[in-house]
mmCIF file of C-alpha atoms in Angstrom:
data_model
loop_
_atom_site.group_PDB
_atom_site.id
_atom_site.type_symbol
_atom_site.label_atom_id
_atom_site.label_comp_id
_atom_site.label_asym_id
_atom_site.label_seq_id
_atom_site.Cartn_x
_atom_site.Cartn_y
_atom_site.Cartn_z
ATOM 1 C CA MET A 1 49.276 145.394 95.718
ATOM 2 C CA LYS A 2 52.155 147.234 96.182
ATOM 3 C CA ALA A 3 54.444 149.547 93.467
ATOM 4 C CA ARG A 4 57.266 147.537 92.884
ATOM 5 C CA LYS A 5 60.690 150.041 94.106
ATOM 6 C CA LEU A 6 62.379 149.888 91.312
ATOM 7 C CA PRO A 7 65.303 151.925 90.217
ATOM 8 C CA SER A 8 64.869 153.431 86.533
ATOM 9 C CA LEU A 9 66.020 151.147 84.057
ATOM 10 C CA ASN A 10 67.906 153.842 82.339
ATOM 11 C CA ALA A 11 70.097 153.545 85.442
ATOM 12 C CA LEU A 12 70.056 149.965 85.839
ATOM 13 C CA ARG A 13 71.197 149.514 81.470
ATOM 14 C CA ALA A 14 73.762 152.369 82.143
ATOM 15 C CA PHE A 15 75.181 149.982 85.433
ATOM 16 C CA GLU A 16 74.998 146.967 83.482
ATOM 17 C CA ALA A 17 77.103 148.432 81.076
ATOM 18 C CA SER A 18 79.818 149.912 82.877
ATOM 19 C CA ALA A 19 80.085 147.160 85.174
ATOM 20 C CA ARG A 20 80.324 144.895 82.351
ATOM 21 C CA LEU A 21 82.815 147.652 79.696
ATOM 22 C CA ARG A 22 84.684 148.231 83.138
ATOM 23 C CA SER A 23 84.923 151.698 81.221
ATOM 24 C CA PHE A 24 82.148 154.889 81.340
ATOM 25 C CA THR A 25 83.523 155.632 77.827
ATOM 26 C CA GLN A 26 82.715 152.281 76.550
ATOM 27 C CA ALA A 27 79.101 152.069 77.705
ATOM 28 C CA ALA A 28 78.089 155.342 76.210
ATOM 29 C CA GLN A 29 79.523 154.120 73.039
ATOM 30 C CA GLU A 30 77.358 150.683 73.441
ATOM 31 C CA LEU A 31 73.990 152.525 74.697
ATOM 32 C CA CYS A 32 74.593 155.685 72.367
ATOM 33 C CA VAL A 33 74.218 158.380 74.530
ATOM 34 C CA THR A 34 76.965 160.548 76.063
ATOM 35 C CA GLN A 35 79.404 159.651 78.666
ATOM 36 C CA GLY A 36 78.466 162.081 80.740
ATOM 37 C CA ALA A 37 75.207 160.879 80.756
ATOM 38 C CA VAL A 38 76.167 157.279 81.746
ATOM 39 C CA SER A 39 78.315 158.925 84.402
ATOM 40 C CA HIS A 40 74.914 160.853 85.755
ATOM 41 C CA GLN A 41 72.852 157.848 85.816
ATOM 42 C CA VAL A 42 75.256 155.413 87.356
ATOM 43 C CA LYS A 43 75.647 158.291 90.134
ATOM 44 C CA ALA A 44 71.974 158.744 90.860
ATOM 45 C CA LEU A 45 71.020 154.971 90.740
ATOM 46 C CA GLU A 46 74.293 154.983 93.568
ATOM 47 C CA GLU A 47 72.670 157.869 95.555
ATOM 48 C CA SER A 48 69.139 156.070 95.519
ATOM 49 C CA ILE A 49 70.488 152.571 96.808
ATOM 50 C CA GLY A 50 73.128 154.279 99.589
ATOM 51 C CA LEU A 51 76.058 152.514 98.233
ATOM 52 C CA PRO A 52 78.704 153.635 96.173
ATOM 53 C CA LEU A 53 79.406 150.871 93.000
ATOM 54 C CA PHE A 54 82.474 151.582 91.221
ATOM 55 C CA GLU A 55 85.545 152.848 92.105
ATOM 56 C CA ARG A 56 86.751 155.384 90.114
ATOM 57 C CA LEU A 57 90.354 154.986 89.447
ATOM 58 C CA ALA A 58 92.535 156.820 86.603
ATOM 59 C CA ASN A 59 91.836 155.933 83.449
ATOM 60 C CA GLN A 60 89.512 152.678 84.675
ATOM 61 C CA LEU A 61 86.134 151.255 86.874
ATOM 62 C CA ARG A 62 86.865 148.650 89.586
ATOM 63 C CA LEU A 63 83.477 147.795 90.690
ATOM 64 C CA THR A 64 83.163 147.565 94.824
ATOM 65 C CA PRO A 65 81.972 144.311 96.798
ATOM 66 C CA ALA A 66 78.909 145.820 96.943
ATOM 67 C CA GLY A 67 78.874 146.841 92.509
ATOM 68 C CA ALA A 68 79.946 143.359 92.221
ATOM 69 C CA SER A 69 76.660 141.985 94.110
ATOM 70 C CA TYR A 70 74.452 144.108 92.688
ATOM 71 C CA MET A 71 75.887 143.423 88.722
ATOM 72 C CA LYS A 72 74.966 140.056 89.381
ATOM 73 C CA VAL A 73 71.303 140.380 89.992
ATOM 74 C CA VAL A 74 70.929 143.334 87.085
ATOM 75 C CA ALA A 75 72.958 141.137 84.392
ATOM 76 C CA ASP A 76 70.675 137.761 85.412
ATOM 77 C CA ALA A 77 67.530 140.100 85.392
ATOM 78 C CA PHE A 78 68.558 141.085 81.905
ATOM 79 C CA ASP A 79 69.824 137.865 80.548
ATOM 80 C CA ARG A 80 65.869 136.561 81.620
ATOM 81 C CA ILE A 81 63.996 139.846 79.636
ATOM 82 C CA GLU A 82 66.040 138.734 76.883
ATOM 83 C CA ILE A 83 65.525 135.079 76.748
ATOM 84 C CA GLY A 84 61.401 135.775 77.166
ATOM 85 C CA THR A 85 61.881 138.706 74.586
ATOM 86 C CA ARG A 86 63.409 136.639 72.196
ATOM 87 C CA HIS A 87 61.195 133.508 72.937
ATOM 88 C CA LEU A 88 58.236 135.945 71.977
ATOM 89 C CA HIS A 89 59.702 137.177 68.974
ATOM 90 C CA GLU A 90 60.301 133.219 67.441
ATOM 91 C CA GLN A 91 56.827 133.136 67.937
ATOM 92 C CA ARG A 92 55.624 135.274 65.215
ATOM 93 C CA THR A 93 59.006 134.913 63.278
ATOM 94 C CA ARG A 94 59.875 131.267 61.218
ATOM 95 C CA LYS A 95 61.332 128.279 63.161
ATOM 96 C CA ARG A 96 64.890 128.388 63.668
ATOM 97 C CA LEU A 97 67.801 126.421 66.427
ATOM 98 C CA ALA A 98 70.849 127.254 67.046
ATOM 99 C CA VAL A 99 72.941 124.290 68.100
ATOM 100 C CA SER A 100 76.693 124.977 69.702
ATOM 101 C CA THR A 101 79.043 122.116 69.645
ATOM 102 C CA SER A 102 83.011 121.577 69.542
ATOM 103 C CA PRO A 103 84.998 121.223 66.379
ATOM 104 C CA ASN A 104 85.441 117.430 66.320
ATOM 105 C CA PHE A 105 81.609 116.718 67.557
ATOM 106 C CA ALA A 106 80.307 118.550 64.345
ATOM 107 C CA ALA A 107 82.964 117.024 62.011
ATOM 108 C CA LYS A 108 82.607 113.367 63.160
ATOM 109 C CA TRP A 109 79.275 113.016 64.519
ATOM 110 C CA LEU A 110 76.599 115.577 64.012
ATOM 111 C CA VAL A 111 77.254 117.300 60.415
ATOM 112 C CA PRO A 112 77.103 112.979 58.623
ATOM 113 C CA ARG A 113 73.912 112.427 59.828
ATOM 114 C CA LEU A 114 72.513 116.140 60.139
ATOM 115 C CA GLY A 115 70.580 115.448 56.769
ATOM 116 C CA SER A 116 68.862 113.459 58.245
ATOM 117 C CA PHE A 117 66.946 115.808 60.724
ATOM 118 C CA SER A 118 66.786 118.184 58.003
ATOM 119 C CA ALA A 119 64.795 116.422 56.280
ATOM 120 C CA GLN A 120 62.392 115.946 58.728
ATOM 121 C CA HIS A 121 62.306 119.199 59.699
ATOM 122 C CA PRO A 122 62.252 121.047 56.472
ATOM 123 C CA ASP A 123 61.026 124.140 57.351
ATOM 124 C CA LEU A 124 63.336 124.647 60.316
ATOM 125 C CA GLU A 125 66.181 127.273 59.716
ATOM 126 C CA MET A 126 69.114 125.791 61.712
ATOM 127 C CA ARG A 127 72.921 127.136 62.785
ATOM 128 C CA VAL A 128 75.579 125.319 63.525
ATOM 129 C CA GLU A 129 77.885 126.977 66.263
ATOM 130 C CA GLN A 130 81.505 124.966 66.320
ATOM 131 C CA ARG A 131 84.091 126.516 69.526
ATOM 132 C CA GLU A 132 85.675 124.883 71.914
ATOM 133 C CA GLN A 133 84.410 127.122 74.795
ATOM 134 C CA ARG A 134 81.470 126.873 77.179
ATOM 135 C CA ALA A 135 78.240 128.331 74.885
ATOM 136 C CA ASN A 136 76.689 131.762 75.616
ATOM 137 C CA PHE A 137 72.935 130.752 75.326
ATOM 138 C CA ILE A 138 72.489 134.474 75.495
ATOM 139 C CA ARG A 139 74.269 136.577 73.695
ATOM 140 C CA ALA A 140 75.742 134.045 70.988
ATOM 141 C CA ASP A 141 71.666 132.963 70.920
ATOM 142 C CA ILE A 142 72.182 129.807 71.312
ATOM 143 C CA ASP A 143 69.391 126.806 71.957
ATOM 144 C CA ILE A 144 71.106 123.479 72.671
ATOM 145 C CA ALA A 145 74.769 123.086 73.035
ATOM 146 C CA ILE A 146 76.435 119.635 73.098
ATOM 147 C CA ARG A 147 79.499 119.137 75.273
ATOM 148 C CA TYR A 148 82.026 116.652 76.095
ATOM 149 C CA GLY A 149 83.159 116.326 79.361
ATOM 150 C CA ALA A 150 82.184 115.465 83.426
ATOM 151 C CA GLY A 151 79.006 116.601 83.559
ATOM 152 C CA MET A 152 80.100 120.049 85.665
ATOM 153 C CA TRP A 153 77.956 123.232 84.413
ATOM 154 C CA PRO A 154 76.334 124.538 87.125
ATOM 155 C CA GLY A 155 73.249 126.675 85.888
ATOM 156 C CA LEU A 156 72.532 124.206 83.362
ATOM 157 C CA ALA A 157 70.207 121.382 82.605
ATOM 158 C CA LYS A 158 72.220 118.608 81.053
ATOM 159 C CA HIS A 159 71.351 114.714 79.472
ATOM 160 C CA GLN A 160 74.387 112.225 79.218
ATOM 161 C CA LEU A 161 73.747 111.357 75.735
ATOM 162 C CA ALA A 162 76.509 108.202 75.717
ATOM 163 C CA GLN A 163 78.957 106.089 78.245
ATOM 164 C CA GLU A 164 82.212 107.012 76.390
ATOM 165 C CA PHE A 165 85.137 104.927 75.734
ATOM 166 C CA LEU A 166 87.983 104.703 73.367
ATOM 167 C CA LEU A 167 88.932 102.035 70.829
ATOM 168 C CA PRO A 168 91.480 100.975 68.308
ATOM 169 C CA VAL A 169 90.542 101.449 65.154
ATOM 170 C CA ALA A 170 91.919 101.963 61.215
ATOM 171 C CA ALA A 171 91.656 101.797 57.909
ATOM 172 C CA PRO A 172 90.329 97.957 56.925
ATOM 173 C CA ALA A 173 93.708 97.469 54.744
ATOM 174 C CA LEU A 174 95.160 97.405 57.569
ATOM 175 C CA ALA A 175 93.821 94.630 58.811
ATOM 176 C CA PRO A 176 95.247 91.794 60.062
ATOM 177 C CA ALA A 177 95.743 88.212 57.572
ATOM 178 C CA PRO A 178 94.130 86.056 57.175
ATOM 179 C CA ALA A 179 92.000 85.674 60.421
ATOM 180 C CA PRO A 180 89.369 88.960 61.176
ATOM 181 C CA ALA A 181 90.566 91.202 64.135
ATOM 182 C CA SER A 182 87.661 89.736 66.066
ATOM 183 C CA ALA A 183 89.107 86.332 66.791
ATOM 184 C CA LEU A 184 92.831 87.235 67.951
ATOM 185 C CA SER A 185 93.122 86.355 71.296
ATOM 186 C CA GLU A 186 93.886 89.996 73.077
ATOM 187 C CA ALA A 187 98.291 89.324 73.221
ATOM 188 C CA ASP A 188 97.570 89.246 69.420
ATOM 189 C CA SER A 189 95.912 91.507 68.659
ATOM 190 C CA VAL A 190 98.078 93.762 70.603
ATOM 191 C CA ALA A 191 101.084 92.481 68.699
ATOM 192 C CA GLY A 192 98.967 93.322 65.357
ATOM 193 C CA ILE A 193 98.294 97.224 66.403
ATOM 194 C CA LEU A 194 101.906 97.481 67.402
ATOM 195 C CA ARG A 195 102.965 96.466 63.510
ATOM 196 C CA HIS A 196 101.658 99.932 62.858
ATOM 197 C CA PRO A 197 102.100 103.504 63.857
ATOM 198 C CA LEU A 198 100.234 104.689 66.734
ATOM 199 C CA LEU A 199 98.115 108.162 66.290
ATOM 200 C CA HIS A 200 97.618 110.194 68.681
ATOM 201 C CA ALA A 201 94.696 112.936 69.799
ATOM 202 C CA GLY A 202 95.584 116.065 72.179
ATOM 203 C CA GLU A 203 98.560 113.473 74.656
ATOM 204 C CA ARG A 204 99.897 110.526 74.654
ATOM 205 C CA ALA A 205 98.681 108.836 77.876
ATOM 206 C CA PRO A 206 95.319 106.899 76.610
ATOM 207 C CA TRP A 207 97.266 104.690 74.297
ATOM 208 C CA GLU A 208 99.806 103.735 76.851
ATOM 209 C CA ASN A 209 97.078 103.042 79.391
ATOM 210 C CA TRP A 210 95.416 101.126 76.530
ATOM 211 C CA LEU A 211 98.849 99.184 75.971
ATOM 212 C CA ALA A 212 99.241 98.664 79.506
ATOM 213 C CA ARG A 213 96.239 97.483 80.406
ATOM 214 C CA TYR A 214 95.601 94.730 77.465
ATOM 215 C CA GLY A 215 99.586 94.222 76.868
ATOM 216 C CA SER A 216 102.642 94.875 78.997
ATOM 217 C CA SER A 217 104.751 96.896 80.431
ATOM 218 C CA SER A 218 107.109 97.018 77.469
ATOM 219 C CA ASP A 219 104.216 97.668 75.412
ATOM 220 C CA ALA A 220 103.551 100.725 76.706
ATOM 221 C CA ARG A 221 106.431 102.311 75.797
ATOM 222 C CA ALA A 222 105.069 102.212 71.894
ATOM 223 C CA ALA A 223 103.076 105.266 73.130
ATOM 224 C CA GLU A 224 106.005 107.698 73.132
ATOM 225 C CA HIS A 225 106.240 107.238 69.436
ATOM 226 C CA GLY A 226 103.496 107.805 66.319
ATOM 227 C CA VAL A 227 102.333 111.579 65.773
ATOM 228 C CA LEU A 228 100.451 113.457 67.829
ATOM 229 C CA PHE A 229 97.502 115.101 66.719
ATOM 230 C CA SER A 230 95.560 118.390 68.374
ATOM 231 C CA HIS A 231 92.291 117.516 67.248
ATOM 232 C CA ASP A 232 90.985 113.326 67.425
ATOM 233 C CA SER A 233 88.899 114.667 64.716
ATOM 234 C CA ALA A 234 92.020 114.804 63.115
ATOM 235 C CA ALA A 235 93.561 111.581 64.861
ATOM 236 C CA ILE A 236 90.481 109.451 63.083
ATOM 237 C CA ASP A 237 90.767 110.982 59.573
ATOM 238 C CA ALA A 238 94.439 109.700 59.749
ATOM 239 C CA ALA A 239 93.351 106.391 60.641
ATOM 240 C CA VAL A 240 91.037 106.411 57.445
ATOM 241 C CA ALA A 241 93.573 107.590 55.422
ATOM 242 C CA GLY A 242 95.477 104.147 56.553
ATOM 243 C CA GLN A 243 98.353 106.275 58.334
ATOM 244 C CA GLY A 244 98.047 104.249 61.531
ATOM 245 C CA VAL A 245 95.889 103.151 64.249
ATOM 246 C CA ALA A 246 94.369 105.503 66.031
ATOM 247 C CA LEU A 247 92.512 105.024 69.675
ATOM 248 C CA ALA A 248 89.391 106.635 69.155
ATOM 249 C CA ARG A 249 86.651 108.188 71.336
ATOM 250 C CA ALA A 250 83.782 105.352 70.553
ATOM 251 C CA SER A 251 80.992 108.350 69.222
ATOM 252 C CA LEU A 252 83.488 110.023 67.170
ATOM 253 C CA ALA A 253 84.754 107.130 64.976
ATOM 254 C CA VAL A 254 81.226 104.851 65.289
ATOM 255 C CA GLU A 255 80.203 106.711 61.683
ATOM 256 C CA ASP A 256 83.167 105.987 60.235
ATOM 257 C CA ILE A 257 83.040 102.630 61.201
ATOM 258 C CA ARG A 258 79.555 102.071 60.227
ATOM 259 C CA GLN A 259 80.115 103.077 56.278
ATOM 260 C CA GLY A 260 83.329 100.817 56.557
ATOM 261 C CA ARG A 261 85.840 103.360 56.398
ATOM 262 C CA LEU A 262 87.406 102.103 60.025
ATOM 263 C CA ILE A 263 87.671 98.689 61.525
ATOM 264 C CA VAL A 264 87.555 97.476 64.810
ATOM 265 C CA LEU A 265 91.188 96.334 65.545
ATOM 266 C CA ALA A 266 90.626 94.667 69.028
ATOM 267 C CA ARG A 267 87.550 94.454 70.852
ATOM 268 C CA GLN A 268 89.065 95.656 74.570
ATOM 269 C CA THR A 269 87.978 98.999 75.209
ATOM 270 C CA LEU A 270 89.332 102.136 77.292
ATOM 271 C CA PRO A 271 85.786 103.668 79.698
ATOM 272 C CA LEU A 272 86.206 107.109 79.968
ATOM 273 C CA ALA A 273 85.052 109.492 82.810
ATOM 274 C CA GLU A 274 83.855 111.953 80.609
ATOM 275 C CA HIS A 275 81.115 111.708 77.972
ATOM 276 C CA TYR A 276 79.031 113.598 75.474
ATOM 277 C CA TRP A 277 75.643 115.939 77.063
ATOM 278 C CA MET A 278 73.075 117.713 75.607
ATOM 279 C CA LEU A 279 72.667 121.437 77.796
ATOM 280 C CA HIS A 280 70.395 123.796 77.889
ATOM 281 C CA PRO A 281 69.838 127.130 80.273
ATOM 282 C CA GLN A 282 68.045 125.376 83.461
ATOM 283 C CA ASP A 283 65.587 128.011 84.038
ATOM 284 C CA SER A 284 63.769 127.999 80.516
ATOM 285 C CA GLU A 285 61.967 124.789 78.811
ATOM 286 C CA LEU A 286 62.748 123.717 75.346
ATOM 287 C CA ASP A 287 60.713 124.771 72.617
ATOM 288 C CA GLU A 288 59.214 122.253 70.075
ATOM 289 C CA ASN A 289 62.177 123.336 67.546
ATOM 290 C CA SER A 290 64.151 122.485 70.498
ATOM 291 C CA LEU A 291 62.860 119.512 72.086
ATOM 292 C CA ALA A 292 62.590 117.863 68.282
ATOM 293 C CA PHE A 293 66.039 117.979 68.167
ATOM 294 C CA ALA A 294 66.446 116.943 71.687
ATOM 295 C CA ASP A 295 64.487 113.042 70.622
ATOM 296 C CA TRP A 296 66.425 112.853 66.968
ATOM 297 C CA LEU A 297 69.832 113.182 69.018
ATOM 298 C CA GLN A 298 68.726 110.877 71.586
ATOM 299 C CA GLN A 299 67.410 108.612 69.199
ATOM 300 C CA SER A 300 71.112 108.386 67.036
ATOM 301 C CA PHE A 301 72.588 108.106 70.506
ATOM 302 C CA THR A 302 70.545 105.095 71.144
ATOM 303 C CA ALA A 303 71.314 103.511 68.082
ATOM 304 C CA ASP A 304 74.972 104.262 68.447
ATOM 305 C CA HIS A 305 74.571 102.642 71.617
ATOM 306 C CA GLN A 306 72.738 99.143 69.612
ATOM 307 C CA PHE A 307 75.312 99.330 67.349
ATOM 308 C CA TRP A 308 78.069 99.009 70.166
ATOM 309 C CA ALA A 309 76.323 96.406 71.783
ATOM 310 C CA GLY A 310 76.212 94.056 68.260
ATOM 311 C CA LEU A 311 79.578 93.917 68.284
ATOM 312 C CA LYS A 312 80.475 92.251 71.465
ATOM 313 C CA LEU A 313 83.120 95.014 73.343
ATOM 314 C CA GLN A 314 84.639 94.807 76.398
ATOM 315 C CA ASN A 315 86.310 96.722 78.490
#
């Protein structure tokens, strides 16, 4: 077998840091060497390859087309080495699991249920990262991410958790009397809902679409009014507080409904094109901790699906 023809690891580290930071000086600080050493390593790499990797401008580094192409290869190789090293390290350390999800999902779905998973795995050290941006599995040391979207995440393995839809919910005090909401006709349901303030999450269009579909065009104009929240969880919390009717994402409202803090004011739902997904790197297998969490996650969503089926909702 022929020996591998690989550049110096130090030269590759100097190139990767310089390309990522766009600066020899910052790369030197990160690698704890001098700026001259980084510049020398990069120049030696360029000479060995026979192509310039950077355009050296005044106070700025810019990747050449060859440099940009090479950076993708080097960064991917370093990521794989980092993943493999981390997994080996974890085999000799205590059990751990890092999950990344949005603040909405964490607050309304994950946190209320997390105790049951922790009780099943008392020796597992768990970390939950709450952020809207795409999870950085390598640099943030994330094992599993839960994200809402259409399923377009290149390079990631994805597993759909639910069919998502919107439905009108409110505090029990806002329920129409004397008949329960489930006994009302569509027209009566819309009229009853419009007697209360509408609560919006992110935009007013969902309420407008629901009212146009199950009421009339004049009903849809009611969506122009009501409080507009930037987060779904805030709109649901406002509904729990009796401040109006929220058109809530099913997965975010299900626990409040199950616990009696919210009721469904109409069976008519609005299907969504986006859903919740479980994500992880496509080129790495889930370890036993991640598999345990994935199984628990799927079982929990299956229970939610059965709960909705019992309500006999319409779409």
